[in-house]
XYZ file of C-alpha atoms in Angstrom:
761
model
C -13.920 -22.843 -21.277
C -11.249 -20.111 -20.532
C -10.503 -18.725 -17.094
C -12.513 -15.434 -17.651
C -15.589 -17.530 -18.716
C -15.378 -19.814 -15.781
C -15.189 -16.817 -13.312
C -18.147 -15.139 -15.147
C -20.298 -18.280 -15.060
C -19.596 -18.683 -11.308
C -20.642 -15.076 -10.714
C -23.906 -15.478 -12.653
C -24.616 -18.639 -10.651
C -24.162 -16.792 -7.473
C -26.465 -14.052 -8.580
C -29.194 -16.495 -9.526
C -28.925 -18.212 -6.137
C -29.070 -15.181 -4.105
C -32.862 -14.425 -3.957
C -33.631 -18.043 -3.144
C -31.024 -18.228 -0.411
C -32.037 -14.907 1.082
C -35.668 -15.822 1.086
C -35.108 -19.003 3.200
C -33.513 -16.975 5.970
C -36.571 -15.202 7.303
C -37.679 -11.574 7.070
C -35.058 -9.167 8.476
C -36.084 -5.916 9.852
C -33.135 -3.812 8.540
C -30.954 -3.207 5.525
C -27.294 -3.203 4.679
C -25.574 -0.029 5.735
C -25.283 2.432 2.920
C -21.788 4.051 2.913
C -21.514 7.568 1.389
C -18.194 8.067 -0.404
C -16.462 10.945 -2.191
C -14.382 8.948 -4.723
C -15.453 11.587 -7.346
C -15.234 14.572 -5.053
C -18.985 14.674 -4.540
C -20.954 12.798 -1.866
C -22.681 9.766 -3.260
C -23.614 6.231 -2.446
C -20.840 3.661 -3.239
C -23.550 1.886 -5.249
C -23.867 4.701 -7.799
C -20.128 5.204 -8.470
C -19.197 3.613 -11.867
C -15.879 2.463 -10.507
C -14.645 -0.778 -9.115
C -14.114 0.099 -5.441
C -14.398 -1.146 -1.936
C -15.558 0.976 0.975
C -15.618 0.153 4.729
C -16.907 2.186 7.537
C -14.824 2.685 10.753
C -17.285 0.563 12.736
C -16.811 -2.372 10.272
C -13.126 -2.112 10.601
C -13.376 -2.153 14.463
C -15.522 -5.301 14.319
C -12.888 -6.981 12.019
C -10.063 -6.029 14.433
C -8.366 -4.046 11.457
C -5.572 -2.248 13.302
C -3.299 -1.117 10.472
C -3.247 -0.749 6.680
C -1.798 -4.359 6.269
C -5.078 -5.672 7.663
C -7.238 -3.962 4.985
C -6.249 -6.494 2.210
C -8.261 -9.081 4.153
C -11.546 -7.355 2.926
C -10.571 -5.966 -0.474
C -10.255 -8.104 -3.564
C -7.164 -7.749 -5.715
C -5.354 -5.702 -3.049
C -2.017 -7.218 -2.026
C 0.019 -5.589 0.842
C 3.496 -6.769 1.877
C 6.189 -5.697 4.270
C 8.785 -4.095 2.056
C 12.080 -6.065 2.033
C 13.986 -2.748 2.495
C 12.365 -1.645 5.764
C 9.596 -3.147 7.963
C 8.241 0.460 8.313
C 7.361 0.543 4.644
C 4.710 -1.208 2.595
C 4.664 -2.578 -0.961
C 1.191 -2.064 -2.293
C -0.284 -3.841 -5.235
C -3.713 -3.356 -6.876
C -4.458 -5.476 -9.899
C -0.898 -6.712 -9.893
C 0.647 -3.190 -10.208
C 3.087 -2.073 -7.693
C 6.502 -0.316 -7.145
C 9.286 -2.672 -6.213
C 11.487 -0.175 -4.480
C 10.847 2.672 -1.961
C 13.360 5.297 -2.919
C 12.581 8.938 -3.100
C 13.260 8.817 -6.907
C 10.461 6.295 -7.514
C 6.750 6.991 -7.209
C 4.238 4.393 -6.082
C 1.815 2.659 -8.309
C -1.006 2.919 -5.717
C -1.676 6.396 -4.186
C -2.208 6.738 -0.443
C -4.420 9.651 0.750
C -5.249 10.547 4.389
C -7.954 13.194 4.852
C -7.409 14.203 1.134
C -3.679 14.635 1.500
C -1.437 12.609 -0.795
C 1.346 10.606 0.930
C 4.126 10.131 -1.584
C 5.969 7.447 0.440
C 4.404 4.266 1.900
C 6.303 4.508 5.161
C 5.102 5.098 8.748
C 1.379 4.104 8.139
C 1.019 1.675 11.052
C -1.183 3.988 13.011
C -3.085 5.601 10.163
C -6.303 3.778 11.146
C -7.160 5.449 14.488
C -10.568 6.990 14.848
C -11.426 6.421 11.202
C -14.752 7.370 9.507
C -14.251 5.239 6.388
C -11.695 3.774 3.972
C -12.202 3.774 0.205
C -10.063 1.698 -2.198
C -10.375 2.472 -5.851
C -8.989 0.078 -8.418
C -7.552 1.028 -11.735
C -5.772 4.185 -13.032
C -6.571 7.311 -11.099
C -5.646 10.884 -11.868
C -8.468 12.949 -13.337
C -9.644 13.726 -9.759
C -6.800 12.914 -7.423
C -3.892 14.945 -6.370
C -1.410 12.641 -8.083
C -1.655 10.261 -11.033
C -1.310 6.501 -10.315
C -1.663 3.443 -12.529
C -2.804 0.847 -10.007
C -5.327 2.652 -7.870
C -5.884 4.775 -4.755
C -6.568 4.137 -1.109
C -8.265 6.966 0.717
C -8.482 7.130 4.506
C -10.950 9.574 6.099
C -10.594 10.172 9.830
C -13.470 11.549 11.801
C -14.033 15.290 11.991
C -14.936 17.161 15.164
C -18.695 17.335 15.956
C -20.834 19.462 18.194
C -21.197 16.750 20.895
C -19.039 16.646 23.951
C -17.675 13.141 24.526
C -14.814 10.762 24.181
C -13.575 7.246 24.683
C -10.830 5.432 26.419
C -9.630 2.061 25.122
C -7.247 -0.383 26.846
C -6.008 -3.601 25.378
C -3.515 -6.361 26.232
C -2.461 -9.502 24.535
C 0.237 -12.067 23.953
C 3.888 -11.037 23.336
C 3.185 -8.587 26.226
C 1.187 -6.400 23.852
C -0.346 -3.358 25.312
C -2.223 -0.469 23.918
C -3.894 2.679 25.185
C -6.020 4.901 22.999
C -7.877 7.913 23.935
C -10.317 10.145 21.852
C -11.933 13.414 22.943
C -14.443 15.524 21.042
C -14.770 19.016 22.460
C -17.206 21.751 21.147
C -15.391 24.970 21.873
C -18.007 27.453 20.667
C -21.086 27.326 18.575
C -18.776 27.610 15.554
C -15.758 25.646 16.603
C -15.001 22.079 17.805
C -11.779 20.157 18.536
C -11.127 16.386 18.185
C -8.026 14.939 19.854
C -6.674 11.376 19.397
C -3.723 9.724 21.240
C -2.426 6.194 20.992
C 0.445 4.389 22.712
C 1.199 0.757 21.829
C 4.162 -1.531 22.577
C 4.813 -5.214 22.134
C 7.586 -7.796 22.595
C 9.035 -9.265 19.432
C 7.907 -12.634 18.120
C 11.342 -13.214 16.407
C 14.936 -13.084 17.533
C 18.457 -13.059 16.072
C 21.463 -15.256 16.973
C 22.166 -13.041 19.964
C 18.643 -13.383 21.391
C 17.749 -9.710 20.408
C 14.119 -9.132 19.752
C 12.783 -8.747 16.183
C 9.349 -7.556 15.124
C 8.688 -5.812 18.429
C 6.964 -2.417 18.451
C 7.108 0.800 20.423
C 4.837 3.551 18.957
C 3.127 6.734 19.695
C 0.518 8.507 17.714
C -1.104 11.908 18.237
C -3.658 13.687 16.047
C -5.704 16.943 16.489
C -8.454 18.252 14.239
C -9.966 21.756 14.614
C -13.199 22.549 12.799
C -14.022 26.262 12.249
C -17.363 27.460 10.882
C -15.991 30.780 9.800
C -19.226 31.904 8.283
C -22.393 30.002 7.344
C -20.763 29.615 3.804
C -17.204 28.891 4.784
C -15.829 26.004 6.792
C -12.252 25.026 7.588
C -10.574 22.038 9.054
C -7.101 22.319 10.415
C -5.307 19.159 11.480
C -1.953 17.807 12.473
C -0.504 14.404 13.417
C 2.653 13.046 14.922
C 3.737 9.430 14.705
C 6.823 7.671 16.028
C 7.564 3.922 15.813
C 10.642 1.889 16.808
C 11.136 -1.749 16.171
C 14.091 -4.207 16.301
C 13.673 -4.966 12.577
C 12.104 -7.780 10.620
C 13.078 -11.485 10.584
C 15.336 -12.466 7.725
C 15.384 -16.119 6.886
C 17.858 -17.646 4.602
C 15.529 -19.385 2.045
C 17.725 -20.569 -0.798
C 21.396 -21.034 -1.750
C 22.148 -21.647 -5.370
C 24.673 -24.523 -5.548
C 25.722 -23.563 -9.093
C 26.949 -20.031 -8.248
C 30.685 -19.921 -7.439
C 29.619 -16.905 -5.379
C 31.061 -14.425 -2.972
C 28.967 -16.100 -0.353
C 31.010 -19.244 -0.699
C 34.196 -17.298 -0.424
C 32.832 -15.683 2.725
C 32.202 -19.014 4.358
C 35.708 -20.099 3.485
C 37.116 -16.860 5.010
C 34.950 -16.826 8.092
C 33.701 -20.362 8.572
C 36.796 -22.281 7.850
C 35.365 -24.449 5.027
C 38.204 -25.634 2.777
C 36.278 -26.143 -0.451
C 33.403 -25.001 -2.415
C 31.211 -28.136 -1.487
C 32.127 -27.713 2.148
C 31.398 -24.045 2.032
C 28.134 -24.660 0.333
C 26.960 -27.140 2.914
C 28.066 -24.837 5.665
C 25.871 -22.030 4.189
C 22.954 -24.350 3.544
C 22.878 -25.344 7.123
C 21.357 -22.014 7.898
C 18.355 -22.652 5.612
C 15.259 -23.590 7.668
C 15.183 -24.009 11.380
C 12.629 -22.174 13.689
C 10.428 -20.070 11.513
C 10.715 -17.020 13.681
C 14.384 -17.174 14.468
C 17.297 -15.968 12.351
C 20.992 -16.779 12.616
C 21.837 -13.207 11.708
C 24.314 -11.287 13.940
C 24.396 -7.904 12.318
C 22.357 -5.322 14.521
C 18.827 -4.712 13.388
C 16.521 -1.768 13.927
C 13.997 0.410 12.191
C 12.918 3.800 13.401
C 10.375 6.171 11.951
C 9.262 9.650 13.007
C 6.738 11.720 10.974
C 4.690 15.028 11.241
C 1.800 16.145 9.236
C -0.089 19.475 8.929
C -3.125 20.031 6.853
C -5.698 22.725 6.082
C -8.895 22.030 4.210
C -11.070 25.016 3.335
C -14.598 24.859 1.840
C -16.536 27.772 0.606
C -20.086 28.004 -0.841
C -19.853 30.607 -3.582
C -23.543 30.462 -4.448
C -25.353 29.304 -7.522
C -24.398 25.646 -6.799
C -20.591 26.427 -6.946
C -18.207 25.417 -4.231
C -14.551 26.385 -3.765
C -12.120 24.021 -1.946
C -8.468 24.540 -0.994
C -6.416 21.706 0.455
C -2.981 22.497 1.839
C -0.619 19.832 3.220
C 2.763 19.495 4.682
C 4.405 16.253 5.682
C 7.837 15.475 7.012
C 9.450 12.245 7.992
C 12.764 10.628 9.044
C 13.522 6.972 8.942
C 16.592 5.033 10.011
C 17.084 1.356 9.612
C 19.774 -1.378 9.696
C 19.310 -4.878 8.244
C 21.134 -8.101 8.300
C 20.394 -9.042 4.665
C 21.235 -12.883 4.779
C 20.150 -14.295 8.187
C 23.511 -15.992 8.759
C 26.335 -15.258 11.276
C 28.565 -14.424 8.171
C 29.067 -10.908 6.926
C 27.550 -11.434 3.402
C 25.041 -8.609 2.724
C 24.059 -5.860 5.281
C 22.542 -2.558 4.803
C 22.087 0.842 6.526
C 19.543 3.292 5.330
C 18.459 6.823 6.329
C 15.873 8.974 4.627
C 14.774 12.564 5.429
C 12.009 14.108 3.270
C 9.284 16.745 3.390
C 6.321 17.182 0.965
C 4.331 20.320 0.463
C 1.145 20.173 -1.540
C -1.480 22.635 -2.585
C -4.725 21.773 -4.402
C -7.601 24.044 -5.451
C -10.898 22.865 -6.695
C -14.102 24.263 -8.150
C -17.175 22.093 -7.956
C -20.642 22.633 -9.279
C -23.782 21.370 -10.838
C -26.979 19.654 -9.776
C -28.591 16.343 -10.123
C -28.412 15.926 -13.842
C -24.936 17.471 -14.394
C -22.028 18.070 -12.000
C -18.407 18.947 -12.488
C -15.097 19.435 -10.797
C -12.040 21.123 -11.959
C -8.776 22.116 -10.262
C -5.028 22.530 -10.182
C -2.389 20.586 -8.046
C 1.118 21.355 -6.985
C 3.362 19.078 -4.981
C 7.036 19.626 -3.928
C 9.066 16.826 -2.336
C 12.511 17.691 -0.976
C 14.789 15.129 0.659
C 17.988 13.231 1.323
C 18.425 9.545 0.644
C 21.501 7.645 2.064
C 22.058 3.900 1.610
C 25.027 1.903 2.634
C 25.365 -1.468 0.878
C 27.827 -3.669 2.758
C 28.546 -6.743 0.641
C 31.067 -9.326 1.868
C 33.188 -6.479 3.550
C 35.841 -8.865 4.753
C 37.020 -9.710 1.272
C 35.620 -6.886 -0.953
C 37.944 -4.047 -1.612
C 35.001 -1.725 -2.520
C 32.510 -2.429 0.238
C 30.803 -0.552 1.524
C 29.167 1.202 -1.340
C 27.347 4.403 -0.437
C 24.374 5.596 -2.482
C 23.645 9.218 -1.544
C 21.560 11.746 -3.216
C 19.637 15.066 -2.564
C 16.323 14.719 -4.217
C 14.002 17.393 -5.496
C 10.733 16.381 -7.004
C 8.041 18.746 -8.291
C 4.609 18.074 -9.771
C 2.043 20.258 -11.441
C -1.349 19.239 -12.822
C -4.620 20.675 -14.120
C -7.630 18.343 -14.089
C -11.440 18.222 -14.667
C -14.194 15.799 -14.656
C -17.925 16.018 -15.394
C -20.860 13.594 -14.985
C -23.878 14.250 -17.203
C -27.202 12.357 -17.039
C -28.002 13.034 -20.740
C -31.190 11.008 -20.640
C -33.126 9.303 -17.869
C -31.075 6.650 -16.216
C -27.999 7.144 -18.525
C -24.890 8.953 -17.330
C -21.740 9.907 -19.224
C -18.535 10.778 -17.262
C -15.638 12.465 -18.971
C -12.313 13.257 -17.133
C -8.994 14.668 -18.209
C -5.734 15.696 -16.497
C -2.372 16.932 -17.670
C 0.701 16.441 -15.450
C 4.073 17.878 -15.432
C 6.808 16.217 -13.324
C 10.203 17.677 -12.636
C 12.786 15.265 -11.132
C 16.204 16.370 -9.960
C 18.943 14.582 -7.990
C 22.446 15.390 -6.882
C 24.183 12.035 -6.921
C 27.066 11.507 -4.539
C 27.736 7.742 -4.745
C 31.036 6.324 -3.563
C 32.757 3.170 -2.405
C 35.626 2.265 -0.154
C 38.249 1.659 -2.704
C 37.456 4.240 -5.422
C 35.743 7.114 -3.668
C 33.446 8.854 -6.005
C 31.910 6.424 -8.511
C 29.596 8.892 -10.465
C 31.026 9.352 -13.950
C 31.717 12.824 -15.090
C 29.913 14.140 -18.199
C 31.308 12.460 -21.362
C 32.935 9.650 -19.434
C 31.557 6.118 -20.033
C 33.021 4.468 -16.941
C 34.981 5.408 -13.934
C 36.405 3.945 -10.709
C 37.841 0.745 -12.087
C 41.705 1.308 -12.242
C 42.313 -1.621 -14.610
C 39.779 -0.392 -17.172
C 41.520 1.661 -19.940
C 38.367 3.697 -20.353
C 38.589 4.961 -16.744
C 38.159 8.731 -16.506
C 37.353 11.352 -13.921
C 34.374 11.139 -11.583
C 32.132 13.959 -10.265
C 30.492 14.103 -6.844
C 27.960 15.451 -6.525
C 26.716 15.337 -10.098
C 23.261 17.014 -10.849
C 20.755 15.191 -12.989
C 17.526 16.841 -14.020
C 14.649 15.363 -16.013
C 11.132 16.437 -17.009
C 8.144 14.344 -17.907
C 4.634 15.171 -18.918
C 1.598 13.144 -19.993
C -2.151 13.290 -20.110
C -4.477 11.088 -18.149
C -8.092 10.619 -19.105
C -11.376 8.718 -18.361
C -14.558 7.913 -20.230
C -17.398 5.988 -18.630
C -20.974 5.230 -19.444
C -23.409 3.912 -16.884
C -27.036 2.915 -17.005
C -29.459 2.466 -14.124
C -31.357 -0.701 -15.205
C -33.638 -0.369 -12.277
C -33.586 1.332 -8.861
C -31.240 -1.297 -7.469
C -29.121 -2.382 -10.544
C -26.582 -0.289 -12.186
C -24.221 -1.351 -15.113
C -21.233 0.649 -16.461
C -18.378 0.546 -18.839
C -15.117 2.500 -18.375
C -11.922 3.246 -20.304
C -9.176 4.997 -18.458
C -5.540 5.982 -19.148
C -2.977 6.640 -16.365
C 0.624 7.129 -16.021
C 3.405 6.931 -13.350
C 6.039 9.506 -13.705
C 9.680 8.622 -14.731
C 12.776 9.428 -12.935
C 16.399 8.454 -12.538
C 18.291 5.619 -10.890
C 19.948 7.070 -7.762
C 21.870 3.807 -7.212
C 23.779 4.005 -10.423
C 27.568 3.525 -10.354
C 30.462 3.711 -12.762
C 28.446 3.321 -16.033
C 26.516 6.323 -17.148
C 23.828 3.861 -18.586
C 23.271 2.763 -14.961
C 22.436 6.299 -13.991
C 20.156 6.857 -17.026
C 16.738 8.168 -16.722
C 13.698 5.926 -17.093
C 10.525 6.951 -18.673
C 6.914 7.050 -17.277
C 4.957 3.772 -17.391
C 1.427 3.785 -18.591
C -1.846 1.782 -18.403
C -4.851 1.749 -20.565
C -7.679 -0.045 -18.750
C -10.997 -1.327 -20.065
C -13.561 -2.175 -17.265
C -17.082 -3.432 -17.374
C -19.009 -3.830 -14.131
C -22.334 -3.781 -12.319
C -23.599 -2.868 -8.871
C -26.742 -4.337 -7.549
C -29.055 -4.696 -4.502
C -31.821 -7.105 -3.900
C -34.657 -7.814 -1.337
C -35.029 -4.277 0.021
C -31.281 -3.762 0.318
C -30.655 -6.868 2.217
C -28.422 -8.443 -0.479
C -25.682 -6.487 -2.359
C -23.522 -7.856 -5.146
C -20.956 -5.880 -7.053
C -18.704 -7.145 -9.843
C -16.145 -5.711 -12.306
C -14.267 -7.238 -15.150
C -11.059 -5.449 -16.264
C -8.342 -5.704 -19.075
C -5.226 -3.685 -18.787
C -2.591 -2.835 -21.446
C 0.422 -2.057 -19.375
C 3.417 -0.534 -21.033
C 6.926 0.738 -20.279
C 6.835 -1.026 -16.835
C 9.444 0.324 -14.525
C 11.395 -2.488 -12.932
C 14.392 -2.309 -10.419
C 16.829 -5.280 -10.925
C 19.898 -6.258 -8.962
C 22.993 -6.147 -11.195
C 26.511 -7.218 -10.279
C 29.189 -5.033 -11.868
C 32.607 -6.849 -12.098
C 35.281 -5.356 -9.944
C 32.812 -3.084 -8.261
C 30.020 -4.889 -6.537
C 26.246 -4.954 -6.577
C 23.990 -2.130 -7.637
C 20.429 -1.650 -8.792
C 19.328 -0.774 -12.319
C 15.927 0.799 -13.018
C 14.560 0.700 -16.528
C 11.328 0.557 -18.631
C 12.064 -3.125 -18.949
C 8.635 -4.647 -19.708
C 5.189 -4.630 -21.159
C 2.301 -6.825 -19.976
C -1.377 -7.680 -20.260
C -3.351 -7.846 -17.107
C -6.912 -8.965 -16.759
C -9.277 -10.196 -14.053
C -12.344 -9.977 -11.952
C -13.483 -8.492 -8.542
C -16.722 -9.529 -6.851
C -18.102 -8.455 -3.485
C -21.207 -9.849 -1.756
C -23.012 -8.660 1.252
C -26.050 -10.178 2.867
C -28.194 -9.323 5.815
C -29.511 -12.709 6.729
C -31.554 -11.459 9.827
C -31.527 -8.280 11.668
C -28.547 -9.159 13.692
C -26.742 -11.691 11.256
C -24.679 -10.460 8.439
C -22.447 -12.015 5.848
C -19.677 -10.643 3.600
C -17.547 -12.245 0.947
C -15.056 -11.115 -1.702
C -13.162 -12.708 -4.567
C -10.402 -11.435 -6.707
C -8.649 -12.872 -9.781
C -5.832 -11.196 -11.597
C -4.159 -12.852 -14.581
C -0.763 -11.086 -15.051
C 1.417 -12.030 -18.021
C 4.570 -10.223 -19.328
C 4.315 -9.745 -23.030
C 8.030 -9.008 -22.919
C 10.504 -8.342 -20.125
C 14.197 -7.710 -20.909
C 16.508 -6.524 -18.092
C 20.223 -6.241 -17.330
C 21.741 -9.376 -15.995
C 25.158 -7.691 -15.563
C 26.773 -4.537 -16.805
C 26.581 -5.680 -20.464
C 24.178 -8.634 -20.743
C 20.423 -8.337 -21.435
C 18.427 -11.271 -20.053
C 14.992 -12.233 -21.388
C 12.859 -12.605 -18.339
C 9.441 -12.698 -20.098
C 8.333 -15.915 -18.420
C 8.447 -14.436 -14.835
C 5.415 -13.841 -12.702
C 4.494 -10.520 -11.064
C 5.163 -11.816 -7.521
C 1.614 -11.430 -6.345
C -1.146 -14.008 -5.812
C -3.424 -14.646 -8.833
C -6.537 -15.287 -6.649
C -7.684 -14.108 -3.263
C -10.964 -14.520 -1.314
C -12.359 -13.448 1.931
C -15.415 -14.476 4.026
C -16.786 -12.721 7.078
C -19.844 -13.247 9.289
C -21.182 -11.354 12.255
C -23.908 -12.294 14.649
C -25.289 -9.767 17.188
C -27.738 -10.871 19.859
C -29.574 -8.326 22.082
C -29.486 -9.066 25.706
C -31.207 -7.452 28.723
C -27.973 -5.823 29.685
C -26.829 -4.888 26.153
C -25.563 -6.959 23.341
C -23.171 -9.727 22.569
C -21.690 -9.940 19.138
C -19.414 -12.504 17.483
C -17.435 -11.887 14.260
C -15.317 -14.473 12.258
C -13.253 -13.504 9.237
C -11.373 -15.746 6.910
C -8.832 -14.519 4.336
C -7.392 -16.858 1.702
C -4.712 -16.167 -1.046
C -3.387 -18.187 -3.875
C 0.218 -19.316 -4.084
C 2.761 -16.963 -5.445
C 6.590 -16.695 -5.891
C 8.030 -14.354 -3.370
C 11.043 -13.542 -5.403
C 10.097 -14.089 -9.088
C 13.571 -13.273 -10.518
C 15.338 -16.305 -8.922
C 15.589 -19.200 -11.461
C 14.904 -21.888 -8.901
C 11.342 -21.056 -7.720
C 10.367 -24.010 -5.502
C 11.902 -22.919 -2.196
C 10.589 -19.358 -2.648
C 6.936 -20.236 -3.519
C 4.424 -19.268 -0.817
C 1.718 -21.965 -0.994
C -1.801 -20.938 -0.811
C -3.050 -20.374 2.763
C -5.813 -18.962 4.840
C -6.010 -16.868 7.950
C -8.728 -16.979 10.577
C -9.512 -13.987 12.743
C -12.311 -13.669 15.323
C -13.770 -11.074 17.737
C -16.248 -11.488 20.567
C -17.780 -8.272 21.998
C -19.924 -7.688 25.021
C -21.484 -4.264 24.946
C -22.815 -3.353 28.362
C -25.340 -0.561 28.225
C -25.260 0.463 31.976
C -21.545 1.156 31.722
C -21.621 2.495 28.162
C -18.654 0.212 27.595
C -17.426 -2.724 25.456
C -15.347 -5.761 26.411
C -13.852 -7.692 23.535
C -11.833 -10.854 23.129
C -10.042 -10.988 19.813
C -7.579 -13.319 17.967
C -5.778 -13.173 14.699
C -4.205 -16.015 12.632
C -5.920 -18.363 15.108
C -4.677 -21.401 13.343
C -1.128 -20.136 13.820
C -0.400 -20.349 10.086
C 3.284 -19.913 8.987
C 3.439 -17.710 5.950
C 5.642 -15.245 4.221
C 5.002 -11.518 3.845
C 8.133 -10.439 1.847
C 11.399 -11.439 0.487
C 14.544 -10.248 -1.404
C 17.071 -11.494 -3.838
C 20.820 -11.410 -3.966
C 20.955 -14.708 -5.870
C 22.656 -13.431 -9.059
C 25.415 -11.719 -7.170
C 26.067 -13.649 -3.972
C 24.004 -16.747 -4.434
C 21.133 -16.563 -1.903
C 17.667 -15.330 -1.332
C 15.883 -14.505 1.936
C 12.180 -14.359 3.004
C 10.316 -12.473 5.862
C 7.910 -14.478 7.990
C 4.422 -13.160 8.694
C 2.901 -12.534 12.141
C 1.968 -15.621 14.098
C -1.116 -16.221 16.186
C -1.960 -13.192 18.279
C -4.751 -12.727 20.779
C -5.859 -10.409 23.510
C -8.668 -8.535 25.402
C -9.698 -4.952 25.129
C -11.917 -2.627 27.190
C -13.534 0.543 25.727
C -15.361 3.172 27.828
C -17.321 5.811 26.202
C -17.874 9.204 27.884
C -20.566 11.815 27.264
C -22.315 11.833 23.902
C -19.997 9.687 21.917
């Protein structure tokens, strides 16, 4: 029996057991909460959407102590979030194994992030995105026929609460270990009969749970977040929401642990230890360097200054107008701007091996117009989208500066990205209980960079037109360079979706879907010397086949949803580290691979009694490269088809909550358990053992006392209660300087919070 059959058999056994299990638990007096979503731009129950998706209300996330986007993966099958190795303020998101492996302005993400319908092109500065949230929707699989941008892996949409007509608010205070403190205030203010304002403010700080060789704190936090939303009922037919936010976060950087040193690489790292550590031979230098592997999990031996700062602003305008005859017009305008600045010790040793400085400034202007219409049997949406990103990227790669004549190498570029799209989708109930959905989109993407890369020895290292190589004096092919040099590329492609769903009964729906999505191409901004290293890369594409069902039993006290998917993943964009002789290390981006991805998602909810609920999820993703060929150096192509994707194959979660009414209010206890399979943190390293994160589980809990007379809650909470040591990221310089690093995850944290509600809130 193959893996897919095993998982399917398990799911069918669970379905068969549900009615008997639920029947033994007594007769509840309530039903599972029904969440209304807008995944298809119309309001509908999550149970009627023929898409594999997870949805959580703001109250559910509060009960589960979900504080930032990283925590969402604990409740969403086949969603994998990591701290990005380039910056602790950035995330690496993966759905069904698909993710971007770099965070440059020249690379688009595989998973789209939307906040209040605005697309966020960069996965930076999202630590405070989950304040005063209405709901979160996570859609798995290619998206594009409805969303502002096309993505191959999926989309995560966060909807914050809109102003209401009730005067009220809340004040929340919390404190915890590592001197964690947080103050959060929310105010909802009706201004007139046709206008209301909602204000949110959050201030949080925490000492670091790690430190470097000098005792400087790492993984600390000092953040501020502000948001305002103004609702205007301009006429009975026209409503507008104007909103803005400000977010600032500062941290001492992440913890870099030296994880592996390759004994067979006569590397620059060895020469550095000889130069700086006094070792007289390769074995002695190797032993000296390997002495920094291991040690305290949350301490690093790095001495290079570490910091990561982020500051961002957002403005949005969402206008809805009822045009009559069942037709609605919608205009969504957004402007986002951010700056980030970070410094990293890339090796976790006292030696100057690999260090990096990075700054990014970017703004994104978007405009979307939609027309929506139809009724119960037929509804449709069509629209156009425009996005313009303008920014500057500056990276300094400092590799063995004491002995390298070229270090540092500066990668600098002015970036201009523009996207245009037309899209439409229609849902038609062509006969009772049968619906057909057709969606199409055409996208045009313009990518332009002014490359201004240089190094210490050679100055400009961008080859001029017609010159194959530059900047290496000993090379007879050496020619002139050009800084800045403009590169411009255009890409276009259709996206489409066809699905058919059938309502077997009032509570059971089955569906089949085929979707095609693409992620736009671009150009490698870190290219040096060789024009091939600066070449454009094409879009990557996914054709996905999905079968699923959504079901409820026992008067909506049991809910089970499942999906099976198969992806044909082509022209996969991969960034690889490439050493160039006589120059140093750079990164190449190419359409290096093709893969087949298949798997399952299952989600179960049960209301065992009126106050006792249970929730579980399971995800399995089988990822296999059909082929993967990438540069090993400036001229050698390496077959890497046997590599993994660097994400767990299996994941699971279990949650239970019990609420007991009391004379004075209510006491509620929630316990959550998240488990993930083992995975290789740095798949490209030949020796995998030291870099394999073994399977592990995290236990979180929350105990809340709701006191009616005070209209207040007191909560005790804890995360990673077993104090599990695990890895949330890593990086590779093994092919160039012979080592690999990993980033530890958060240790056990706990605390107490007090929330006071005011007025009608």
